[in-house]
Short mmCIF file of C-alpha atoms and ligand atoms in Angstrom, two decimals:
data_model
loop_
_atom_site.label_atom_id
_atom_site.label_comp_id
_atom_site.label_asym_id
_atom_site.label_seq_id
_atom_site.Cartn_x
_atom_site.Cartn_y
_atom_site.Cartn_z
CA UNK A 292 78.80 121.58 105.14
CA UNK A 293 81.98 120.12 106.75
CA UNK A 294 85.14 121.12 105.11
CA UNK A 295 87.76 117.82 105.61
CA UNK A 296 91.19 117.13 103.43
CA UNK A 297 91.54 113.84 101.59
CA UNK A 298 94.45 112.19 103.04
CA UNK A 299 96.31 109.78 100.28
CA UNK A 300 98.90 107.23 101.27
CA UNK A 301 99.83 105.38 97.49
CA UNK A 302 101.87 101.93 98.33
CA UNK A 303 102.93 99.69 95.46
CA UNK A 304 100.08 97.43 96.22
CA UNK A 305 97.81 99.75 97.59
CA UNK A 306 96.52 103.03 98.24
CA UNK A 307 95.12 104.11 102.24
CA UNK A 308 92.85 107.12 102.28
CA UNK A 309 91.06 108.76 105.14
CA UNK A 310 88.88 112.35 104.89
CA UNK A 311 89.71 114.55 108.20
CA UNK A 312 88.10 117.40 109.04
CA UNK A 313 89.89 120.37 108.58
CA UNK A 314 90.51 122.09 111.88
CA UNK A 315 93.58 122.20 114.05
CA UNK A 316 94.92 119.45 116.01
CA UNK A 317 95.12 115.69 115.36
CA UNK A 318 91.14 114.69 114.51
CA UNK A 319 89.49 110.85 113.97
CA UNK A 320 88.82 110.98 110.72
CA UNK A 321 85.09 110.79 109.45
CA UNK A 322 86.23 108.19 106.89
CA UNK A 323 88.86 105.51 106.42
CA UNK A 324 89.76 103.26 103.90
CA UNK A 325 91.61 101.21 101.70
CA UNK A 326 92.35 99.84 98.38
CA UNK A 327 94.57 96.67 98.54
CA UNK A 328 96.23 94.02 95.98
CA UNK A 329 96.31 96.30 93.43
CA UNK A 330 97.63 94.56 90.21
CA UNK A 331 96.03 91.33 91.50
CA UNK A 332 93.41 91.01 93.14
CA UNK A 333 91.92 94.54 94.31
CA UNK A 334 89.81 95.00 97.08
CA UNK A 335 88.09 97.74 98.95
CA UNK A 336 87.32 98.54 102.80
CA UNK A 337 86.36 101.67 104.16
CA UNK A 338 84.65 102.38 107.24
CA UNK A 339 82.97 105.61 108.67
CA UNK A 340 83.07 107.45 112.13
CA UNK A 341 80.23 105.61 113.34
CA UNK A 342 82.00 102.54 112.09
CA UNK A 343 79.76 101.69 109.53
CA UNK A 344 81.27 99.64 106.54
CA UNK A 345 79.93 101.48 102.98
CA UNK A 346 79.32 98.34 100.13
CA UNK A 347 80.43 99.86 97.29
CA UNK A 348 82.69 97.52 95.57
CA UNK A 349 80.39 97.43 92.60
CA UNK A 350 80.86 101.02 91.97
CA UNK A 351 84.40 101.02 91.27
CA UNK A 352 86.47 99.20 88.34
CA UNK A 353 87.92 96.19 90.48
CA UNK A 354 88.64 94.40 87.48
CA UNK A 355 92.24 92.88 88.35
CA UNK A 356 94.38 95.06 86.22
CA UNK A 357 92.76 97.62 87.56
CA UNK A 358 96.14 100.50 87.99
CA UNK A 359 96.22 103.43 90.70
CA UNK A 360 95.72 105.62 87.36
CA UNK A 361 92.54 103.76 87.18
CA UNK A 362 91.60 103.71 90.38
CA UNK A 363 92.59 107.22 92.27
CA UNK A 364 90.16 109.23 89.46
CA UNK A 365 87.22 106.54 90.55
CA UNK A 366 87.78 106.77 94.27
CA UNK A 367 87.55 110.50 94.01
CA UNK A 368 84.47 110.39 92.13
CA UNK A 369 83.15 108.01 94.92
CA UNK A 370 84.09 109.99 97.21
CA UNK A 371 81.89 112.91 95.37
CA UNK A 372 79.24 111.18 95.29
CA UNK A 373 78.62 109.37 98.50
CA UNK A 374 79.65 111.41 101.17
CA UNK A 375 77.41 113.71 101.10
CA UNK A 376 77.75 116.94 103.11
CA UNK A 377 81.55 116.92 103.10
CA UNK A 378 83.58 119.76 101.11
CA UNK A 379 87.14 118.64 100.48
CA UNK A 380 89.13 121.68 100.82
CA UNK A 381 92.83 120.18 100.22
CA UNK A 382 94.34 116.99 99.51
CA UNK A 383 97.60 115.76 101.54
CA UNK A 384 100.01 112.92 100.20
CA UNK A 385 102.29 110.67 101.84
CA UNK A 386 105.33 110.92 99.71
CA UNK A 387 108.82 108.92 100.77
CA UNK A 388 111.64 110.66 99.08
CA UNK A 389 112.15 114.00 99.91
CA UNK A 390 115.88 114.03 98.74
CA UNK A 391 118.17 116.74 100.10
CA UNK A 392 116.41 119.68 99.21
CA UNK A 393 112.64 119.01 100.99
CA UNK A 394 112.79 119.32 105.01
CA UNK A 395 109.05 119.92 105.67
CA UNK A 396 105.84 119.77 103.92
CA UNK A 397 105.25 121.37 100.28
CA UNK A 398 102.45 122.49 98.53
CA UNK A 399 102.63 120.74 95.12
CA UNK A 400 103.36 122.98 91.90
CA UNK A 401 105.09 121.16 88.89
CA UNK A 402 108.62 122.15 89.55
CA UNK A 403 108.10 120.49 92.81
CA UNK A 404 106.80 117.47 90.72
CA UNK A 405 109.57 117.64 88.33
CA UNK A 406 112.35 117.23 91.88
CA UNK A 407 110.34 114.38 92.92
CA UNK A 408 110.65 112.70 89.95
CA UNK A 409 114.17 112.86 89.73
CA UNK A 410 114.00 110.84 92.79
CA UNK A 411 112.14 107.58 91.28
CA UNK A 412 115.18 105.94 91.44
CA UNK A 413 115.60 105.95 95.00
CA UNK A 414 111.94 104.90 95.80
CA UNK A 415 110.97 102.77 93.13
CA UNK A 416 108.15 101.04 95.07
CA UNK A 417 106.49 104.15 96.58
CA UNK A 418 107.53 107.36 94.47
CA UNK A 419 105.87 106.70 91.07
CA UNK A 420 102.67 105.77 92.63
CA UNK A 421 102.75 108.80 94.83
CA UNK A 422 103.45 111.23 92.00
CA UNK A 423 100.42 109.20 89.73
CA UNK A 424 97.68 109.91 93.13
CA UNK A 425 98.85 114.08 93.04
CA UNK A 426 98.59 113.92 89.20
CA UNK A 427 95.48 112.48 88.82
CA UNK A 428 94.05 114.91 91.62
CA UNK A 429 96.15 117.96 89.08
CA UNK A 430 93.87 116.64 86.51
CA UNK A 431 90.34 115.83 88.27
CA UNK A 432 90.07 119.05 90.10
CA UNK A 433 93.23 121.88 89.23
CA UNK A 434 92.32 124.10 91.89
CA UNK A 435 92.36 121.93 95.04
CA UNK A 436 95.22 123.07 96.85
CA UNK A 437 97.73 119.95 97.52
CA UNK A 438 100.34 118.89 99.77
CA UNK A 439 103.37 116.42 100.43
CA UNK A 440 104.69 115.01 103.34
CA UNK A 441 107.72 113.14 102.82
CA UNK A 442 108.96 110.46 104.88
CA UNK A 443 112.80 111.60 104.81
CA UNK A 444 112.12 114.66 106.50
CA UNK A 445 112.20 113.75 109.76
CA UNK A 446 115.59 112.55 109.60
CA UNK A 447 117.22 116.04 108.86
CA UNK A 448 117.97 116.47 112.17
CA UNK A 449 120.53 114.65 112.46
CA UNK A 450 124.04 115.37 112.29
CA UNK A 451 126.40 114.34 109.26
CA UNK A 452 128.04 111.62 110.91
CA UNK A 453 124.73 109.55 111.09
CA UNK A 454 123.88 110.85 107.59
CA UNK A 455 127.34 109.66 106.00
CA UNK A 456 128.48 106.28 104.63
CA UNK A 457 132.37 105.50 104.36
CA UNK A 458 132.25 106.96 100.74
CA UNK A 459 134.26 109.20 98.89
CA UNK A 460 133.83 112.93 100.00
CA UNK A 461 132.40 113.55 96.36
CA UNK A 462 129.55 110.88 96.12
CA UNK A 463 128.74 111.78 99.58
CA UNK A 464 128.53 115.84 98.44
CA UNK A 465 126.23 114.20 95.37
CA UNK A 466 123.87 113.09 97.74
CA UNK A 467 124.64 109.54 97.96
CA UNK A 468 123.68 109.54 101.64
CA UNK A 469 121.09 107.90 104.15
CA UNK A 470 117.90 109.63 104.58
CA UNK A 471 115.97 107.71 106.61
CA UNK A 472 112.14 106.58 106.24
CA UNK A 473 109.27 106.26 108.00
CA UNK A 474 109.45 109.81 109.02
CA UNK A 475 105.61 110.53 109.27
CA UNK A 476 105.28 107.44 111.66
CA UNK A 477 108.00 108.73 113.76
CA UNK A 478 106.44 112.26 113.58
CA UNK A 479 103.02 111.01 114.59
CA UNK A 480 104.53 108.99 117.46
CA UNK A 481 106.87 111.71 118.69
CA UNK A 482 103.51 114.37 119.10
CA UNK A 483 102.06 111.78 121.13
CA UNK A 484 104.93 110.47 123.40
CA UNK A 485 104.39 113.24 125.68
CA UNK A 486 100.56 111.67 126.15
CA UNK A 487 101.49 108.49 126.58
CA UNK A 488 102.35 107.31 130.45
CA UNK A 489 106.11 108.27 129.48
CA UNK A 490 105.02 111.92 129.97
CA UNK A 491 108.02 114.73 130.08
CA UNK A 492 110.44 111.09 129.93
CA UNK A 493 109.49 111.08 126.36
CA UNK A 494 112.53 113.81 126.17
CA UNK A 495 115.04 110.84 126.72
CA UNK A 496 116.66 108.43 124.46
CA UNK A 497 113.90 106.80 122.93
CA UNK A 498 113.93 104.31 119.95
CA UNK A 499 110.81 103.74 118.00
CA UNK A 500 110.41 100.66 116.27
CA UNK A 501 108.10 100.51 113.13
CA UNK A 502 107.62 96.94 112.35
CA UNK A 503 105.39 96.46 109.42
CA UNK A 504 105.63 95.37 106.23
CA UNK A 505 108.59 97.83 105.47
CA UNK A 506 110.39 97.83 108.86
CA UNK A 507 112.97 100.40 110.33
CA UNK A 508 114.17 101.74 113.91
CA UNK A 509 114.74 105.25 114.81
CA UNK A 510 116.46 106.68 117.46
CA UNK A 511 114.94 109.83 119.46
CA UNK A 512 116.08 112.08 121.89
CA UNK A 513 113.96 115.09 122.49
CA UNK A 514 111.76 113.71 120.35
CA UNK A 515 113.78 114.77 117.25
CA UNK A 516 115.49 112.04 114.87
CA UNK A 517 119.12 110.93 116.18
CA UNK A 518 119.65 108.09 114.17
CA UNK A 519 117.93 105.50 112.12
CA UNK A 520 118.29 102.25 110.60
CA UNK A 521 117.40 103.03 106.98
CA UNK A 522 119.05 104.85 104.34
CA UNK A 523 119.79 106.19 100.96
CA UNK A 524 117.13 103.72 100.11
CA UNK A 525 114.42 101.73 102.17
CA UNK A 526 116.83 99.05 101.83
CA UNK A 527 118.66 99.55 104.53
CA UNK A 528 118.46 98.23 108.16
CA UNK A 529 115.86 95.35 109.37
CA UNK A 530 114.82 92.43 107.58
CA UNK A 531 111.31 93.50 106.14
CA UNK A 532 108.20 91.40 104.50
CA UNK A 533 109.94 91.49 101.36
CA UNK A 534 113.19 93.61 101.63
CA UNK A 535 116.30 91.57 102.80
CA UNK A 536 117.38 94.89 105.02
CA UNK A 537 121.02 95.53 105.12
CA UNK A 538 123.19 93.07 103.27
CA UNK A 539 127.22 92.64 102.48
CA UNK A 540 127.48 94.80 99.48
CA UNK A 541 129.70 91.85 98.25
CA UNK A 542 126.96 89.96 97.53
CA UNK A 543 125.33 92.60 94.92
CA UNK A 544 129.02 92.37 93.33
CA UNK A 545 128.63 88.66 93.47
CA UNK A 546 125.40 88.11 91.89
CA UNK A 547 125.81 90.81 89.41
CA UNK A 548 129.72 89.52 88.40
CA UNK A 549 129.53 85.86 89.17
CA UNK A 550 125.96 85.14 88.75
CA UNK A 551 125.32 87.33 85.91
CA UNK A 552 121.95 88.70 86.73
CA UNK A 553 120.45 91.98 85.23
CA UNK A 554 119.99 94.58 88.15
CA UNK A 555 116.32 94.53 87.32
CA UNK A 556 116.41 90.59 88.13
CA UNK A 557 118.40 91.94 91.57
CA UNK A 558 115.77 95.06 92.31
CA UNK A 559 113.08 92.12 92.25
CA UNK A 560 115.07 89.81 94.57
CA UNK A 561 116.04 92.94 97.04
CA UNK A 562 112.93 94.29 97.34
CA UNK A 563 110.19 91.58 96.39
CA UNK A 564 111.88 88.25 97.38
CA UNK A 565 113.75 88.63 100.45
CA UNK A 566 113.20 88.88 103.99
CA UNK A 567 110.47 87.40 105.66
CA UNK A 568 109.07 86.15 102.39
CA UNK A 569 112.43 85.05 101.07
CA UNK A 570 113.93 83.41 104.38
CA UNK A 571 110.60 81.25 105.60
CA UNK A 572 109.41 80.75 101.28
CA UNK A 573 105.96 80.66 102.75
CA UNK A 574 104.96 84.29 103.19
CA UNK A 575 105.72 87.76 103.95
CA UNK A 576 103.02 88.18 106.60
CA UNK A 577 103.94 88.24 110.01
CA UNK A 578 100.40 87.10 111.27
CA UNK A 579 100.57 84.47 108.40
CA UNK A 580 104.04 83.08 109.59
CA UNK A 581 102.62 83.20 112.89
CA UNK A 582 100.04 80.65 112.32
CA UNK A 583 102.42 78.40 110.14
CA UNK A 584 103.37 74.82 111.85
CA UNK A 585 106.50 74.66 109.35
CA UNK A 586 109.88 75.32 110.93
CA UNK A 587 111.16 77.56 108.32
CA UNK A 588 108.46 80.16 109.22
CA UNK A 589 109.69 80.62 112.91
CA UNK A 590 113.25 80.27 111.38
CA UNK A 591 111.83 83.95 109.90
CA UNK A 592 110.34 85.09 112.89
CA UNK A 593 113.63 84.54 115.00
CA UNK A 594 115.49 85.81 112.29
CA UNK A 595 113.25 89.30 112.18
CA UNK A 596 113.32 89.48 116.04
CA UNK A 597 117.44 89.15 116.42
CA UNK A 598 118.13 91.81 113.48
CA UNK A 599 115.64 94.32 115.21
CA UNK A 600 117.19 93.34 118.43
CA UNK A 601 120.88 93.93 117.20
CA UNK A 602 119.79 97.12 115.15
CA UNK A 603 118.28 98.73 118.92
CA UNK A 604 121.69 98.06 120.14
CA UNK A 605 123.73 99.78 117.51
CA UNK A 606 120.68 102.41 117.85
CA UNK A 607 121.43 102.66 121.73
CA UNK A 608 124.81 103.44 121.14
CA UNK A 609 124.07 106.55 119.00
CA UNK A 610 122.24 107.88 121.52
CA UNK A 611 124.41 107.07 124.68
CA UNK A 612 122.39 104.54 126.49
CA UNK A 613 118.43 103.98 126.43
CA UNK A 614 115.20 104.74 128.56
CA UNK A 615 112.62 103.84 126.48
CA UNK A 616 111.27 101.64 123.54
CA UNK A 617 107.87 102.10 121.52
CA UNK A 618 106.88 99.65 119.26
CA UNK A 619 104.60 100.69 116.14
CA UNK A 620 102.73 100.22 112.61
CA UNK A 621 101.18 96.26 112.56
CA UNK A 622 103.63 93.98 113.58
CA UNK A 623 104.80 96.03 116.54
CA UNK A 624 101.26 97.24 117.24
CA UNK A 625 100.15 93.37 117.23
CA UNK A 626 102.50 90.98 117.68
CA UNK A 627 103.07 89.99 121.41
CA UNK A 628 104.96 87.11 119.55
CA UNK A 629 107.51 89.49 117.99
CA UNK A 630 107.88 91.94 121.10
CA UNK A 631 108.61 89.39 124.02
CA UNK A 632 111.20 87.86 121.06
CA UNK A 633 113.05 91.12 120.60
CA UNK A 634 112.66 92.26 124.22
CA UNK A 635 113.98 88.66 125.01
CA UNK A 636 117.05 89.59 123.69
CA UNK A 637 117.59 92.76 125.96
CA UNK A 638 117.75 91.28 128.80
CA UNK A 639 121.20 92.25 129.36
CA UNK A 640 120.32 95.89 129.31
CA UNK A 641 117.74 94.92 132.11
CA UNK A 642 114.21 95.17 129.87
CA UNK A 643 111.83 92.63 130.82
CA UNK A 644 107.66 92.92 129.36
CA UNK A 645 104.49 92.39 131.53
CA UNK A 646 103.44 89.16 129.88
CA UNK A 647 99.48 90.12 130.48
CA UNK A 648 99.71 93.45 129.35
CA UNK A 649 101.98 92.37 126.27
CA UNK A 650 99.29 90.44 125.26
CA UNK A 651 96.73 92.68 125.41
CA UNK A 652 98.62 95.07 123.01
CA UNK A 653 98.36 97.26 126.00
CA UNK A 654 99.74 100.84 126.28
CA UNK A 655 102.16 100.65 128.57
CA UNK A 656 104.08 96.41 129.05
CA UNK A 657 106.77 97.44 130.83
CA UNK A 658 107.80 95.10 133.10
CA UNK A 659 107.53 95.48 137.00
CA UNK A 660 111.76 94.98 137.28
CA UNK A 661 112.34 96.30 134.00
CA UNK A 662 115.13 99.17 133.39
CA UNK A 663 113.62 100.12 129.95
CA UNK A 664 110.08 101.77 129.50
CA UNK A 665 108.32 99.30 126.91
CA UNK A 666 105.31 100.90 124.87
CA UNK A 667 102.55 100.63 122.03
CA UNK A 668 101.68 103.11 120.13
CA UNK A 669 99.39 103.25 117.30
CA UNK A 670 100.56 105.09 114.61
CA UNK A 671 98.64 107.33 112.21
CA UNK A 672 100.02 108.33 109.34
CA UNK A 673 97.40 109.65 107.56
CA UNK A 674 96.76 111.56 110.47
CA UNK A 675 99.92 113.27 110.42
CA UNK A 676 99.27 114.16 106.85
CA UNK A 677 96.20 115.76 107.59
CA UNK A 678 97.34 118.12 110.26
CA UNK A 679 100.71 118.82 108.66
CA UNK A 680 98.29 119.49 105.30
CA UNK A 681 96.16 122.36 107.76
CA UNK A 682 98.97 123.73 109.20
CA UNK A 683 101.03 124.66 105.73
CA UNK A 684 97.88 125.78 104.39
CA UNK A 685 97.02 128.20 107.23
CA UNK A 686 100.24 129.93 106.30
CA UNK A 687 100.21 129.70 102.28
CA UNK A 688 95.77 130.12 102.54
CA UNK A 689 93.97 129.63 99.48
CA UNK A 690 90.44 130.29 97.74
CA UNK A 691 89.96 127.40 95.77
CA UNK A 692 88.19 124.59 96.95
CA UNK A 693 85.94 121.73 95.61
CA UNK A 694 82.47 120.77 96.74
CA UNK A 695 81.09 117.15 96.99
CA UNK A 696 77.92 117.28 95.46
CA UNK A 697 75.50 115.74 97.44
CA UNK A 698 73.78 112.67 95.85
CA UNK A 699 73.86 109.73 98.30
CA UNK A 700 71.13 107.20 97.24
P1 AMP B 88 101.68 97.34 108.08
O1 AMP B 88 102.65 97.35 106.93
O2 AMP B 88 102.01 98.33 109.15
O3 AMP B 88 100.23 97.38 107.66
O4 AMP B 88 101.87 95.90 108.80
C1 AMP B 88 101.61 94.72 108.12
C2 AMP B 88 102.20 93.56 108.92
O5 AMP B 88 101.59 93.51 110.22
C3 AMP B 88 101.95 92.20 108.25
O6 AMP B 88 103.12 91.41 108.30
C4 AMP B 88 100.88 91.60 109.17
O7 AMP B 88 100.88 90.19 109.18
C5 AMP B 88 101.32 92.16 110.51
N1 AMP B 88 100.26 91.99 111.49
C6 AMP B 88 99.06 92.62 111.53
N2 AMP B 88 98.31 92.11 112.55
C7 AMP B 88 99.06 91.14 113.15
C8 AMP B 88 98.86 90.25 114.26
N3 AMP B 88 97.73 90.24 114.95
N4 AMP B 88 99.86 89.41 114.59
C9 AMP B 88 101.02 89.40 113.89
N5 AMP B 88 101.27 90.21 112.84
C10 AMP B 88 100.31 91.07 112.48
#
């Protein structure tokens, strides 16, 4: 028997899950997956080690309505019965809002629960569905010993001035302040900078850019959080898929005053009808816009390239100049289109790509002449789950466990 923690990632849309085996260090997983367009039209794809694709659709209620409460109690029991051999022995969960209090991974008990809740509000795309995957777990199998990762916590290194808006003291003491996101991304990429052909330069000012659906930049030095271009919400920062990124806070006055709409209709249009999505009306897909002969989608594209290209600016400042830049997470993992735009725009600080490698999504495509260090990374964040998940647990051990029965057909 091989003892492995169920890694859950619970979007709005969908839900990633990967089973690692449960030793130290960063592992491939044995299997991967995901279930995507939940609420419309929900599909599966999961692959194993060997990269064999299971067919098991049929086995799980894809009816469209389908909801993660439905769905996370039927992927478990898949997972029960098909993988045959495997003994999951904890469960780890991507969850985004930490909130003041949570700097580091937490084993799940329901006060714990009962903080993260408060903090709906704050998330209301990702927490809900997060706190649904760790309840239905609670409920399918009590004594499986769980644990969340939150996204914010990699931000809490850095100091108040980066964490502060131009409030009032007060609101500012009340925890109206910016936390940051993407912090297991960040994590993941900052274990394996050091790896990577930037070697002991991965101690300099780096910034990380995770382009993907949801977007942000953060800015590393010694691989610790410096700065970031998210906030109090995942709002904040670079035009996104959906999200419109940072915006005059005039215009929330304005449509709420003058225009009269409800804040839920301006929650929808903030974080479902905006950026790429909004700007191009064709699509929030990058590959999608990509592909697109219309004009308005590489309006989008240039539009997404010159925000993130502006943002790494005001990013280099906090950290006092810039050695390095590592592009992440699907759009900076596979867009050469996106890269040579942003990169375009740094000439001035003396960054130039290697066209071929750029292409090829290539480690390393720094240019031969170039000042700046220019990377892809993959990042994992269910594989930062996973280890994070071992390593709490090796400190707080625990007895319980659950065993897969073994009943592939
Ligand atoms: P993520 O949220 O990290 O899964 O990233 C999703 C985004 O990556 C979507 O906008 C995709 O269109 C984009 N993406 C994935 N592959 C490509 C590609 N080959 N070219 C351009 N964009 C891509």
């Amino acid at each position: 028997m091989t003892d492995v923690t169920l890694v859950l990632n619970a979007g709005s849309s969908s839900i990633k899950f990967a089973l690692f085996p449960a030793v130290e260090g960063v592992q491939e997983p044995v299997l991967r997956g995901k279930l995507s367009g939940i609420g419309s039209h929900p599909r599966f794809t999961a692959q194993t080690r060997d990269g064999t694709t299971p067919n098991w659709d049929a086995q799980l209620p894809l009816h469209p309505r389908a909801s993660h409460e439905d769905l996370i109690p039927a992927l478990f029991d898949w997972l029960e019965r098909h993988d045959d051999g495997l003994t999951i022995t904890a469960a780890g969960h991507r969850v985004v809002h930490g909130g003041r209090e949570h700097h580091g991974p937490a084993r799940v008990c329901p006060t714990l629960l009962d903080d993260l809740a408060e903090l709906i509000p704050l998330a209301p795309n990702h927490q809900p569905h997060s706190l649904v995957a760790i309840q239905c777990l609670v409920d399918a199998v009590p004594r499986l010993p769980q644990v969340v990762c939150f996204d914010t916590s990699f931000h809490r290194t850095q100091d108040s001035m980066a964490q502060t808006f131009a409030l009032p003291r007060a609101l500012s003491e009340s925890g109206i302040v910016r936390y940051g996101f993407h912090g297991l991304s960040y994590q993941y990429i900052a274990d394996r900078l050091p790896e990577t052909p930037l070697g002991t330069r991965s101690e300099g000012r780096v910034i990380v850019a995770h382009l993907g659906n949801g977007a942000s930049l953060c800015a590393m030095r010694q691989r610790r959080s410096v700065a970031t271009s998210m906030g109090f919400t995942a709002l904040e920062g670079l035009m996104m898929g959906q999200r419109c990124g940072s915006l005059d806070p005039g215009v929330l006055l304005h449509l709420l005053d003058g225009k009269g709409m409800s804040t839920t209709e301006l929650r929808h249009l903030l974080y479902e009808e905006s950026g790429l999505l909004g700007v191009s009306g064709i699509s929030n897909d990058m590959a999608e816009l990509e592909a697109h002969p219309a004009p308005e989608a590489r309006e989008a594209i240039e539009m997404f390239c010159y925000r993130a290209a502006c943002e790494m600016t005001s990013l280099a400042t906090a950290l006092g100049g810039l050695d390095s830049i590592v592009f992440t997470a699907g759009i900076g993992e596979n867009s050469a289109l996106v890269r040579h735009l942003i990169i375009q725009r740094l000439a001035w600080l003396g960054a130039t790509l290697d066209t071929d490698a750029n292409q090829r999504n290539a480690t390393s495509i720094t240019g031969k002449d170039s000042a700046l260090e220019i990377l892809v990374i993959p990042t994992d964040e269910e594989g930062i789950i996973a280890s994070e998940t071992r390593r709490l647990l090796s400190v707080q051990p625990t007895s319980s466990h659950r065993t897969i029965q073994q009943s592939r057909p």
